[in-house]
Short mmCIF file of C-alpha atoms in Angstrom, two decimals:
data_model
loop_
_atom_site.label_atom_id
_atom_site.label_comp_id
_atom_site.label_asym_id
_atom_site.label_seq_id
_atom_site.Cartn_x
_atom_site.Cartn_y
_atom_site.Cartn_z
CA MET J 172 8.04 21.93 -16.93
CA LEU J 173 11.00 21.04 -14.68
CA ASP J 174 12.85 23.62 -12.60
CA ASP J 175 16.65 23.87 -12.66
CA THR J 176 17.10 21.90 -9.43
CA LEU J 177 15.00 19.01 -10.72
CA LYS J 178 16.82 19.08 -14.07
CA THR J 179 20.17 18.83 -12.28
CA GLN J 180 18.97 15.88 -10.21
CA LEU J 181 17.49 14.16 -13.27
CA ALA J 182 20.68 14.67 -15.26
CA ALA J 183 22.65 12.96 -12.48
CA TYR J 184 20.28 9.98 -12.55
CA LEU J 185 20.39 9.72 -16.34
CA GLU J 186 24.17 9.36 -16.20
CA ARG J 187 23.43 5.78 -15.10
CA VAL J 188 21.72 5.01 -18.42
CA ALA J 189 24.07 2.62 -20.20
CA LEU J 190 21.95 1.30 -23.09
CA PRO J 191 20.23 3.32 -25.84
CA ILE J 192 16.58 4.28 -25.24
CA GLU J 193 13.96 5.40 -27.73
CA MET J 194 10.91 7.49 -26.76
CA VAL J 195 8.05 7.74 -29.26
CA ALA J 196 5.34 10.28 -28.49
CA SER J 197 1.76 10.47 -29.77
CA LEU J 198 0.71 14.09 -29.38
CA GLY J 199 -2.30 16.27 -30.07
CA ASP J 200 -2.86 20.01 -30.10
CA ASP J 201 -3.92 20.32 -26.45
CA ASP J 202 -2.01 21.80 -23.51
CA ASN J 203 -1.21 18.37 -22.04
CA SER J 204 0.43 17.36 -25.32
CA ALA J 205 2.49 20.54 -25.32
CA GLN J 206 3.61 19.84 -21.76
CA MET J 207 4.51 16.25 -22.64
CA ARG J 208 6.55 17.42 -25.64
CA ASP J 209 8.42 19.83 -23.36
CA LEU J 210 9.05 17.11 -20.74
CA LEU J 211 10.33 14.57 -23.26
CA GLN J 212 12.53 17.12 -25.04
CA THR J 213 14.05 18.03 -21.68
CA ILE J 214 14.78 14.37 -20.89
CA GLN J 215 16.26 13.77 -24.34
CA GLY J 216 18.38 16.88 -24.08
CA LEU J 217 19.88 15.80 -20.76
CA ARG J 218 21.26 12.57 -22.27
CA SER J 219 21.15 12.92 -26.06
CA ASP J 220 23.93 10.36 -26.57
CA LYS J 221 21.73 7.56 -25.17
CA ILE J 222 18.13 8.81 -25.48
CA THR J 223 16.35 9.57 -28.75
CA LEU J 224 12.90 11.11 -29.21
CA ARG J 225 10.35 10.79 -32.01
CA THR J 226 7.03 12.63 -32.06
CA ASP J 227 5.34 10.74 -34.90
CA GLY J 228 3.55 8.15 -32.78
CA GLN J 229 0.03 7.16 -33.83
CA ASP J 230 -1.44 5.83 -30.61
CA ALA J 231 -5.12 6.67 -30.05
CA ARG J 232 -4.38 7.96 -26.55
CA LYS J 233 -2.98 11.46 -26.85
CA PRO J 234 -0.80 12.54 -25.23
CA SER J 235 1.19 9.38 -24.61
CA PHE J 236 4.64 7.99 -25.25
CA THR J 237 6.38 4.65 -25.35
CA LEU J 238 9.66 3.91 -23.65
CA GLN J 239 11.72 1.19 -25.26
CA ARG J 240 15.24 -0.17 -25.16
CA ALA J 241 16.62 0.08 -28.68
CA GLY J 242 16.56 -3.24 -30.52
CA THR J 243 14.07 -4.92 -28.16
CA ALA J 244 10.36 -5.69 -28.30
CA THR J 245 9.51 -4.29 -24.88
CA CYS J 246 6.32 -2.25 -24.62
CA LEU J 247 5.86 0.33 -21.85
CA ARG J 248 3.59 3.32 -22.48
CA PHE J 249 2.74 6.35 -20.35
CA ALA J 250 -0.60 7.98 -21.25
CA GLY J 251 -0.82 11.41 -19.68
CA LEU J 252 1.93 13.21 -17.81
CA PRO J 253 3.75 11.05 -15.24
CA LEU J 254 4.40 13.86 -12.77
CA GLY J 255 3.50 14.31 -9.10
CA HIS J 256 3.96 11.04 -7.24
CA GLU J 257 4.63 9.31 -10.58
CA PHE J 258 7.70 11.31 -11.58
CA THR J 259 9.83 8.82 -9.65
CA SER J 260 8.16 6.03 -11.62
CA LEU J 261 9.21 7.71 -14.86
CA VAL J 262 12.80 8.15 -13.66
CA LEU J 263 13.02 4.49 -12.60
CA ALA J 264 11.54 3.35 -15.91
CA LEU J 265 14.21 5.34 -17.76
CA LEU J 266 16.98 3.83 -15.62
CA TRP J 267 15.71 0.24 -15.93
CA THR J 268 15.16 0.59 -19.67
CA GLY J 269 18.69 1.97 -19.90
CA GLY J 270 20.14 -1.11 -18.22
CA HIS J 271 20.41 0.07 -14.60
CA PRO J 272 19.61 -2.93 -12.34
CA PRO J 273 16.42 -2.72 -10.25
CA LYS J 274 16.51 -3.22 -6.49
CA VAL J 275 14.49 -6.42 -6.67
CA GLU J 276 15.41 -9.91 -5.50
CA GLN J 277 16.92 -12.07 -8.24
CA ASP J 278 14.28 -14.76 -7.63
CA VAL J 279 11.57 -12.23 -8.51
CA ILE J 280 13.42 -11.08 -11.62
CA ASP J 281 13.74 -14.71 -12.75
CA GLN J 282 10.02 -15.23 -12.13
CA ILE J 283 9.15 -12.18 -14.24
CA LYS J 284 11.37 -13.29 -17.10
CA GLY J 285 9.87 -16.78 -16.92
CA LEU J 286 6.24 -15.66 -17.27
CA ASP J 287 4.74 -17.17 -20.41
CA GLY J 288 1.52 -15.88 -21.96
CA ASP J 289 -0.13 -12.75 -23.27
CA PHE J 290 -0.17 -10.07 -20.54
CA ASN J 291 -1.57 -6.71 -21.60
CA PHE J 292 -1.81 -4.51 -18.49
CA GLU J 293 -3.52 -1.12 -18.17
CA VAL J 294 -3.08 0.66 -14.84
CA TYR J 295 -5.08 3.79 -14.02
CA MET J 296 -3.48 6.13 -11.49
CA SER J 297 -3.81 9.66 -10.17
CA LEU J 298 -0.92 12.04 -9.58
CA THR J 299 -1.93 12.52 -5.93
CA CYS J 300 -2.16 8.80 -5.11
CA HIS J 301 0.65 7.63 -2.82
CA ASN J 302 -0.30 3.96 -3.34
CA CYS J 303 -0.11 4.13 -7.13
CA PRO J 304 3.68 4.33 -7.66
CA ASP J 305 4.30 0.82 -6.29
CA VAL J 306 1.87 -0.66 -8.80
CA VAL J 307 3.05 1.53 -11.67
CA GLN J 308 6.69 0.69 -10.98
CA ALA J 309 5.98 -3.03 -10.63
CA LEU J 310 4.13 -3.26 -13.94
CA SER J 311 6.69 -1.02 -15.66
CA LEU J 312 9.53 -3.28 -14.53
CA MET J 313 7.65 -6.36 -15.73
CA ALA J 314 7.21 -4.83 -19.20
CA ILE J 315 10.90 -3.91 -19.35
CA LEU J 316 12.09 -7.38 -18.29
CA ASN J 317 9.66 -9.53 -20.28
CA PRO J 318 8.51 -8.69 -23.84
CA LYS J 319 5.38 -10.79 -23.28
CA VAL J 320 4.21 -8.20 -20.74
CA LYS J 321 2.80 -4.96 -22.15
CA THR J 322 2.02 -2.14 -19.73
CA THR J 323 0.16 1.13 -20.27
CA VAL J 324 0.16 3.61 -17.39
CA ILE J 325 -2.86 5.93 -17.65
CA GLU J 326 -3.25 9.18 -15.73
CA GLY J 327 -6.96 9.23 -14.94
CA GLY J 328 -7.25 13.01 -14.90
CA ALA J 329 -6.15 13.23 -18.54
CA PHE J 330 -8.50 10.49 -19.72
CA GLN J 331 -11.73 11.18 -17.84
CA ASP J 332 -13.89 9.61 -20.57
CA GLU J 333 -12.12 6.27 -20.08
CA VAL J 334 -12.40 6.54 -16.31
CA LYS J 335 -16.13 7.19 -16.61
CA ALA J 336 -16.73 4.47 -19.22
CA ARG J 337 -14.91 1.85 -17.15
CA GLU J 338 -16.54 3.12 -13.95
CA ILE J 339 -13.20 3.52 -12.19
CA MET J 340 -13.79 5.00 -8.74
CA ALA J 341 -10.58 3.98 -6.97
CA VAL J 342 -6.92 3.98 -7.91
CA PRO J 343 -4.68 2.28 -8.65
CA MET J 344 -6.98 0.13 -10.80
CA VAL J 345 -5.37 -2.57 -12.95
CA PHE J 346 -6.84 -4.32 -15.97
CA LEU J 347 -5.28 -7.41 -17.55
CA ASN J 348 -6.33 -8.19 -21.11
CA GLY J 349 -9.39 -5.98 -20.67
CA GLN J 350 -10.59 -7.54 -17.41
CA VAL J 351 -10.19 -6.20 -13.85
CA PHE J 352 -7.03 -7.71 -12.36
CA GLY J 353 -6.83 -5.86 -9.05
CA SER J 354 -7.09 -2.55 -7.26
CA GLY J 355 -5.21 -0.86 -4.48
CA ARG J 356 -1.59 -1.14 -3.49
CA MET J 357 0.22 -4.22 -4.89
CA THR J 358 3.89 -5.09 -4.90
CA VAL J 359 5.68 -6.71 -7.81
CA GLU J 360 5.90 -9.91 -5.76
CA GLU J 361 2.11 -9.95 -5.29
CA ILE J 362 1.44 -9.38 -8.99
CA VAL J 363 3.88 -12.06 -10.09
CA ALA J 364 2.44 -14.50 -7.54
CA LYS J 365 -1.04 -14.03 -9.06
CA LEU J 366 0.31 -14.78 -12.52
CA ASP J 367 2.65 -17.65 -11.61
CA THR J 368 0.24 -20.36 -10.46
CA ASN J 369 3.04 -22.62 -9.24
CA ALA J 370 4.67 -19.95 -7.11
CA ALA J 371 2.79 -20.72 -3.87
CA ALA J 372 3.74 -24.40 -3.76
CA LYS J 373 7.38 -23.67 -4.56
CA ASP J 374 7.47 -20.92 -1.96
CA ALA J 375 5.90 -23.15 0.71
CA ALA J 376 8.50 -25.86 0.20
CA LYS J 377 11.33 -23.33 0.36
CA LEU J 378 10.01 -21.83 3.60
CA SER J 379 9.47 -25.20 5.31
CA ALA J 380 13.08 -26.15 4.60
CA LYS J 381 14.51 -23.17 6.49
CA ASP J 382 16.44 -23.75 9.72
CA PRO J 383 14.73 -22.63 12.95
CA TYR J 384 15.16 -19.00 13.98
CA ASP J 385 16.11 -17.62 17.37
CA VAL J 386 13.50 -14.90 16.90
CA LEU J 387 10.72 -15.07 14.30
CA ILE J 388 8.65 -11.90 13.89
CA ILE J 389 5.18 -12.14 12.35
CA GLY J 390 4.31 -8.79 10.81
CA GLY J 391 6.48 -6.12 9.20
CA GLY J 392 5.08 -2.79 10.35
CA PRO J 393 6.91 -0.38 12.68
CA ALA J 394 6.65 -2.82 15.62
CA GLY J 395 7.94 -5.77 13.59
CA ALA J 396 10.75 -3.74 12.00
CA ALA J 397 11.93 -2.38 15.35
CA ALA J 398 11.83 -5.87 16.86
CA ALA J 399 13.89 -7.19 13.94
CA VAL J 400 16.57 -4.50 14.31
CA TYR J 401 16.88 -4.95 18.07
CA ALA J 402 16.98 -8.75 17.81
CA ALA J 403 19.51 -8.81 14.97
CA ARG J 404 21.82 -6.44 16.83
CA LYS J 405 22.09 -9.14 19.50
CA GLY J 406 23.72 -11.39 16.92
CA ILE J 407 20.92 -13.95 16.87
CA ARG J 408 19.20 -15.53 13.86
CA THR J 409 16.21 -13.32 13.07
CA GLY J 410 13.46 -13.57 10.47
CA VAL J 411 10.40 -11.51 9.55
CA ALA J 412 7.34 -13.04 7.88
CA ALA J 413 4.92 -10.35 6.76
CA GLU J 414 1.80 -10.27 4.66
CA ARG J 415 2.81 -6.79 3.50
CA PHE J 416 6.01 -5.26 4.80
CA GLY J 417 5.24 -1.85 6.28
CA GLY J 418 1.65 -2.80 7.04
CA GLN J 419 -0.85 -0.02 7.60
CA VAL J 420 1.90 2.61 7.38
CA ASN J 421 1.94 2.06 3.61
CA ASP J 422 -1.48 3.70 3.46
CA THR J 423 -0.55 6.76 5.54
CA LEU J 424 0.03 9.93 3.57
CA ALA J 425 1.60 12.38 6.02
CA ILE J 426 3.67 11.42 9.08
CA GLU J 427 4.57 14.49 11.10
CA ASN J 428 4.80 13.17 14.67
CA TYR J 429 7.58 10.58 14.56
CA ILE J 430 10.26 11.99 16.80
CA SER J 431 13.36 13.33 14.94
CA VAL J 432 11.61 13.08 11.54
CA LEU J 433 10.00 16.45 10.82
CA GLU J 434 7.84 15.19 7.96
CA THR J 435 7.63 12.12 5.74
CA ASP J 436 5.02 9.87 4.16
CA GLY J 437 4.07 6.23 4.56
CA PRO J 438 5.85 4.70 1.55
CA LYS J 439 9.09 6.56 2.35
CA PHE J 440 8.87 5.56 5.99
CA THR J 441 8.30 1.92 4.99
CA ALA J 442 11.28 2.02 2.64
CA GLY J 443 13.41 3.27 5.52
CA LEU J 444 12.17 0.50 7.80
CA GLU J 445 12.98 -2.16 5.23
CA ALA J 446 16.41 -0.72 4.45
CA GLN J 447 17.41 -0.74 8.11
CA VAL J 448 16.08 -4.25 8.71
CA ARG J 449 17.98 -5.58 5.68
CA HIS J 450 21.11 -3.70 6.80
CA TYR J 451 21.29 -6.02 9.80
CA GLY J 452 20.98 -9.16 7.69
CA VAL J 453 17.45 -10.02 8.77
CA GLU J 454 15.68 -12.40 6.41
CA ILE J 455 12.43 -10.83 5.18
CA MET J 456 9.77 -13.21 3.92
CA ASN J 457 7.15 -10.95 2.35
CA LEU J 458 3.63 -11.89 1.16
CA GLN J 459 3.37 -14.51 3.90
CA ARG J 460 0.10 -14.69 5.82
CA ALA J 461 0.25 -16.56 9.11
CA ASP J 462 -2.53 -19.12 9.49
CA LYS J 463 -1.85 -20.96 12.76
CA LEU J 464 0.42 -20.69 15.80
CA ILE J 465 1.51 -23.96 17.40
CA PRO J 466 3.09 -23.28 20.82
CA ALA J 467 6.11 -25.23 22.07
CA SER J 468 5.19 -28.35 24.03
CA GLU J 469 7.35 -27.06 26.90
CA PRO J 470 9.66 -24.10 27.60
CA GLY J 471 12.78 -24.31 25.43
CA GLY J 472 11.03 -26.14 22.61
CA LEU J 473 10.34 -24.85 19.11
CA ILE J 474 7.29 -22.77 18.27
CA GLU J 475 5.78 -23.34 14.83
CA VAL J 476 3.96 -20.85 12.62
CA GLN J 477 1.97 -22.39 9.78
CA LEU J 478 1.43 -20.18 6.74
CA ALA J 479 -1.54 -19.83 4.41
CA ASN J 480 0.42 -21.20 1.42
CA GLY J 481 1.07 -24.49 3.24
CA GLY J 482 4.59 -23.73 4.41
CA SER J 483 5.72 -23.46 8.01
CA LEU J 484 8.46 -21.73 9.99
CA LYS J 485 9.94 -22.70 13.35
CA SER J 486 11.62 -20.59 16.00
CA LYS J 487 12.76 -20.60 19.61
CA THR J 488 10.78 -17.38 20.21
CA VAL J 489 8.04 -15.59 18.26
CA ILE J 490 7.05 -11.92 18.29
CA LEU J 491 3.52 -11.23 17.02
CA SER J 492 3.21 -7.78 15.41
CA THR J 493 0.41 -8.32 12.92
CA GLY J 494 -1.00 -4.81 13.28
CA ALA J 495 -4.51 -3.76 12.34
CA ARG J 496 -6.62 -2.94 9.28
CA TRP J 497 -9.40 -0.50 8.41
CA ARG J 498 -12.65 -1.37 10.17
CA ASN J 499 -15.61 -2.01 7.88
CA VAL J 500 -18.94 -0.37 8.61
CA ASN J 501 -20.64 -3.72 7.82
CA VAL J 502 -23.85 -2.47 6.25
CA PRO J 503 -25.61 -3.60 3.06
CA GLY J 504 -23.90 -2.22 -0.02
CA GLU J 505 -20.38 -1.82 1.44
CA ASP J 506 -18.93 -4.97 -0.11
CA GLN J 507 -20.99 -4.69 -3.29
CA TYR J 508 -19.79 -1.18 -4.05
CA ARG J 509 -16.21 -1.44 -2.77
CA ASN J 510 -14.04 0.45 -5.30
CA LYS J 511 -17.28 1.45 -7.06
CA GLY J 512 -17.85 4.44 -4.82
CA VAL J 513 -16.96 2.93 -1.44
CA ALA J 514 -13.39 3.93 -0.56
CA TYR J 515 -11.07 3.98 2.43
CA CYS J 516 -8.27 6.33 1.34
CA PRO J 517 -9.33 9.95 0.73
CA HIS J 518 -5.80 10.93 -0.35
CA CYS J 519 -5.71 8.24 -3.06
CA ASP J 520 -9.27 8.27 -4.33
CA GLY J 521 -10.46 11.77 -3.46
CA PRO J 522 -9.45 13.31 -6.82
CA LEU J 523 -11.69 10.79 -8.62
CA PHE J 524 -14.70 12.46 -6.97
CA LYS J 525 -13.87 15.99 -8.02
CA GLY J 526 -17.05 18.05 -8.23
CA LYS J 527 -19.19 15.21 -6.85
CA ARG J 528 -21.04 14.61 -3.58
CA VAL J 529 -19.50 12.26 -1.03
CA SER J 530 -20.00 11.10 2.53
CA VAL J 531 -17.48 10.33 5.27
CA ILE J 532 -18.50 7.78 7.90
CA GLY J 533 -16.72 8.50 11.17
CA GLY J 534 -16.19 11.54 13.38
CA GLY J 535 -12.83 10.76 14.92
CA ASN J 536 -9.59 12.42 13.83
CA SER J 537 -9.27 10.31 10.70
CA GLY J 538 -12.88 10.96 9.65
CA VAL J 539 -12.78 14.69 10.26
CA GLU J 540 -9.38 15.02 8.57
CA ALA J 541 -10.75 13.11 5.58
CA ALA J 542 -13.80 15.39 5.40
CA ILE J 543 -11.62 18.52 5.51
CA ASP J 544 -9.35 17.11 2.80
CA LEU J 545 -12.25 16.10 0.56
CA ALA J 546 -14.05 19.41 1.00
CA GLY J 547 -11.35 21.10 -1.06
CA ILE J 548 -11.95 18.71 -3.97
CA VAL J 549 -15.57 17.59 -4.08
CA ALA J 550 -18.82 19.53 -4.37
CA HIS J 551 -20.17 18.56 -0.96
CA VAL J 552 -19.26 16.36 2.03
CA THR J 553 -21.76 14.78 4.39
CA LEU J 554 -20.15 13.50 7.58
CA VAL J 555 -22.06 10.83 9.53
CA GLU J 556 -21.06 10.05 13.13
CA PHE J 557 -22.70 7.39 15.33
CA ALA J 558 -21.99 9.17 18.63
CA ASP J 559 -23.83 12.29 19.76
CA GLN J 560 -20.77 14.46 19.12
CA LEU J 561 -17.64 14.44 17.00
CA LYS J 562 -14.69 12.72 18.70
CA ALA J 563 -11.92 14.50 16.80
CA ASP J 564 -9.59 17.11 18.26
CA ALA J 565 -11.29 20.48 18.81
CA VAL J 566 -9.06 22.28 16.30
CA LEU J 567 -10.11 19.83 13.58
CA VAL J 568 -13.80 20.06 14.51
CA ASN J 569 -13.67 23.86 14.38
CA LYS J 570 -11.99 23.76 10.98
CA LEU J 571 -14.60 21.32 9.67
CA LYS J 572 -17.50 23.45 10.92
CA SER J 573 -16.05 26.49 9.17
CA LEU J 574 -16.37 24.87 5.73
CA SER J 575 -19.43 25.89 3.73
CA ASN J 576 -19.74 22.67 1.73
CA VAL J 577 -19.86 20.27 4.69
CA THR J 578 -22.95 18.91 6.47
CA ILE J 579 -22.53 17.09 9.80
CA HIS J 580 -24.95 14.50 11.19
CA THR J 581 -24.20 13.23 14.71
CA ASN J 582 -26.14 10.57 16.60
CA ALA J 583 -26.60 9.00 13.17
CA GLN J 584 -26.31 5.28 12.42
CA THR J 585 -25.39 4.34 8.87
CA THR J 586 -27.83 1.63 7.76
CA GLU J 587 -27.10 1.13 4.06
CA ILE J 588 -24.93 2.24 1.16
CA THR J 589 -27.14 2.30 -1.90
CA GLY J 590 -26.34 2.02 -5.58
CA ASP J 591 -27.74 1.39 -9.04
CA GLY J 592 -26.08 -2.02 -9.39
CA GLN J 593 -22.94 -0.52 -10.88
CA LYS J 594 -21.90 2.27 -8.52
CA VAL J 595 -22.86 4.13 -5.36
CA ASN J 596 -25.77 6.56 -5.54
CA GLY J 597 -26.46 7.29 -1.88
CA LEU J 598 -26.28 6.52 1.83
CA SER J 599 -29.04 5.86 4.35
CA TYR J 600 -28.75 6.64 8.04
CA LYS J 601 -31.04 6.46 11.07
CA ASP J 602 -31.43 9.34 13.50
CA ARG J 603 -30.78 7.53 16.78
CA ALA J 604 -32.87 10.05 18.72
CA THR J 605 -36.03 9.71 16.62
CA ASP J 606 -35.46 6.41 14.73
CA GLU J 607 -36.27 8.31 11.54
CA VAL J 608 -34.39 7.03 8.47
CA HIS J 609 -32.89 9.55 6.03
CA HIS J 610 -31.31 9.05 2.61
CA VAL J 611 -28.57 11.24 1.13
CA ALA J 612 -27.95 11.18 -2.62
CA LEU J 613 -24.24 11.07 -3.40
CA GLU J 614 -21.56 9.38 -5.51
CA GLY J 615 -18.94 8.29 -2.97
CA VAL J 616 -18.62 7.00 0.58
CA PHE J 617 -15.33 7.12 2.54
CA VAL J 618 -15.24 4.81 5.57
CA GLN J 619 -13.09 6.16 8.41
CA ILE J 620 -14.14 4.37 11.61
CA GLY J 621 -10.89 3.07 13.01
CA LEU J 622 -9.00 -0.19 13.05
CA VAL J 623 -9.51 -3.87 13.89
CA PRO J 624 -6.55 -6.06 14.99
CA ASN J 625 -5.33 -8.79 12.63
CA THR J 626 -5.63 -11.57 15.19
CA GLU J 627 -8.45 -13.84 13.99
CA TRP J 628 -5.94 -16.59 13.28
CA LEU J 629 -4.88 -16.60 16.95
CA LYS J 630 -8.31 -17.26 18.50
CA GLY J 631 -8.18 -20.25 20.82
CA THR J 632 -4.37 -20.23 20.88
CA LEU J 633 -3.47 -17.39 23.25
CA GLU J 634 -5.29 -14.83 25.35
CA LEU J 635 -7.13 -12.10 23.46
CA SER J 636 -9.13 -9.18 24.83
CA LYS J 637 -12.83 -8.74 24.12
CA HIS J 638 -11.78 -6.48 21.24
CA GLY J 639 -9.56 -9.19 19.74
CA GLU J 640 -6.29 -7.60 20.87
CA ILE J 641 -3.39 -9.76 22.10
CA VAL J 642 -3.13 -9.40 25.87
CA VAL J 643 0.42 -8.42 26.85
CA ASP J 644 2.15 -7.33 30.05
CA ALA J 645 4.54 -4.41 30.49
CA LYS J 646 7.36 -6.37 28.80
CA GLY J 647 5.41 -7.65 25.82
CA HIS J 648 4.87 -11.18 27.19
CA THR J 649 1.75 -13.08 26.14
CA ASN J 650 0.35 -15.96 28.19
CA LEU J 651 2.44 -18.43 26.14
CA PRO J 652 6.12 -19.07 26.98
CA GLY J 653 8.43 -17.73 24.29
CA VAL J 654 5.64 -15.82 22.52
CA PHE J 655 5.70 -12.01 22.66
CA ALA J 656 3.62 -9.33 20.96
CA ALA J 657 3.89 -5.66 20.06
CA GLY J 658 2.12 -2.88 18.21
CA ASP J 659 -1.46 -2.20 17.16
CA ALA J 660 -2.50 -5.86 17.51
CA THR J 661 -2.01 -5.71 21.30
CA THR J 662 -3.80 -4.24 24.30
CA VAL J 663 -1.26 -1.40 24.55
CA PRO J 664 -3.22 1.87 24.36
CA TYR J 665 -2.73 4.64 21.79
CA LYS J 666 -2.15 3.11 18.36
CA GLN J 667 0.72 5.28 17.14
CA ILE J 668 3.77 4.52 14.99
CA VAL J 669 6.22 5.70 17.63
CA ILE J 670 4.51 3.58 20.31
CA ALA J 671 4.48 0.50 18.08
CA ALA J 672 8.19 0.91 17.33
CA GLY J 673 9.01 1.21 21.02
CA ASP J 674 6.93 -1.85 21.82
CA GLY J 675 8.70 -3.80 19.08
CA ALA J 676 12.09 -2.98 20.56
CA LYS J 677 10.83 -3.94 24.03
CA ALA J 678 9.46 -7.28 22.76
CA ALA J 679 12.78 -8.10 21.08
CA LEU J 680 14.69 -7.38 24.31
CA SER J 681 12.23 -9.57 26.21
CA ALA J 682 12.68 -12.36 23.68
CA PHE J 683 16.45 -12.14 24.03
CA ASP J 684 16.13 -12.23 27.82
CA TYR J 685 13.97 -15.34 27.48
CA LEU J 686 16.56 -17.02 25.25
CA ILE J 687 19.46 -16.47 27.62
CA ARG J 688 17.49 -17.56 30.67
CA THR J 689 15.66 -20.59 29.24
CA PRO J 690 17.47 -23.91 28.66
CA ILE J 691 16.90 -24.85 25.04
CA LEU J 692 15.84 -28.45 24.49
CA GLU J 693 18.15 -30.63 22.39
CA ALA J 694 15.33 -31.29 19.94
CA ALA J 695 15.15 -27.58 19.25
#
């Protein structure tokens, strides 16, 4: 099950287990049960003085096992093998159950422990999903810290009947007390905020009471992180307010073109960004959505950023790095069948469509890459592109055309995503040359048509392009004194991680230059 190298690494981690742990497995006669028995026996054998194993569990889901700190009422269960991307989740669960402290802010830990109610979570994941571990780890930690929280982590591939019965077509998918709680990537802070109804008001008051910053960065992707590092290294008070630290990078599977990093993935890259930003003492305010920008009344005055939760932050300079999000195709059926066959991440949700028919909307690099990826999993891929030819790189187009289970329609306008009221059953498109409408029967639609900047909240405040991008000059200046911008939300061409990071550094240097050259008003 585990090779010698992995066993050696796991043994080193398990040395940190300080409190006794009990694992109780519910096993059947199938191969998955045999593999789980082998995995759990290996874990127990690596730290037999602290970890015990029983195989007499009677849970209906087989194979599964509970993980519990001896003498407590905690309830964390893994149904199916937590391998692949989820092996790290298993290791962390063992460490946390064994008393090793999690790398989570104390305020969040206190919030988790203070939750009062009956919280029975079920989270469905796939072993190839790079967004799932965050959710699995968050809900696992909550179950370990608070006995009123029960969490079951379910590997969808091992429990296909459940996946089909609950019509799960996207992961991670979370149920709370039998009802859908949420889907997609969620941090522990986001989950706790949804459960703690008083959290928003308390958070708003805490934010509004903060002293003004020298540099306040709105957005925590590569541009925002680079800006934070460069600003903090100047010795000035720096803060980052982000709706989701890491931004769109969190949803990127493979990163192979960031200079000096041969290969990594989005979650690892984000973790590195956050670690470096925190290393320089920058205050990160996560889960904060900016709602309004109030410019300074005159140069040298304070700029205010009002937040969606009612709080506000003030700063002598502001760097806007709000990034971009997946563009919707905006046709009937897209919203209705989101996560019911309509998906945006082929790496996460592709395995759920194994053996089925799917469509990819979009013929750029992301669309063609998605179609190539899906073709190795699903029965058939239909790619629909609005333009009269595919816009992806030639090497990708040639690869796509070589695949026998792919059909390509160019000059085709998607007009509707159809369904039976519960899930997707097809896609309609119009041939732009003949105006003839065609319908393709299928079970999934992956939308891959680019990005839209997160700048709606800035309309009427500063200059935006016709595409909604923040207009900046060569140094990252906007048309407002003391306000700078960087990254995918701006007019800078080529939306790439390395370009966004460079722009973030440039904006921070421009903000510092502004600070040293602009007399600051006494009121500020």
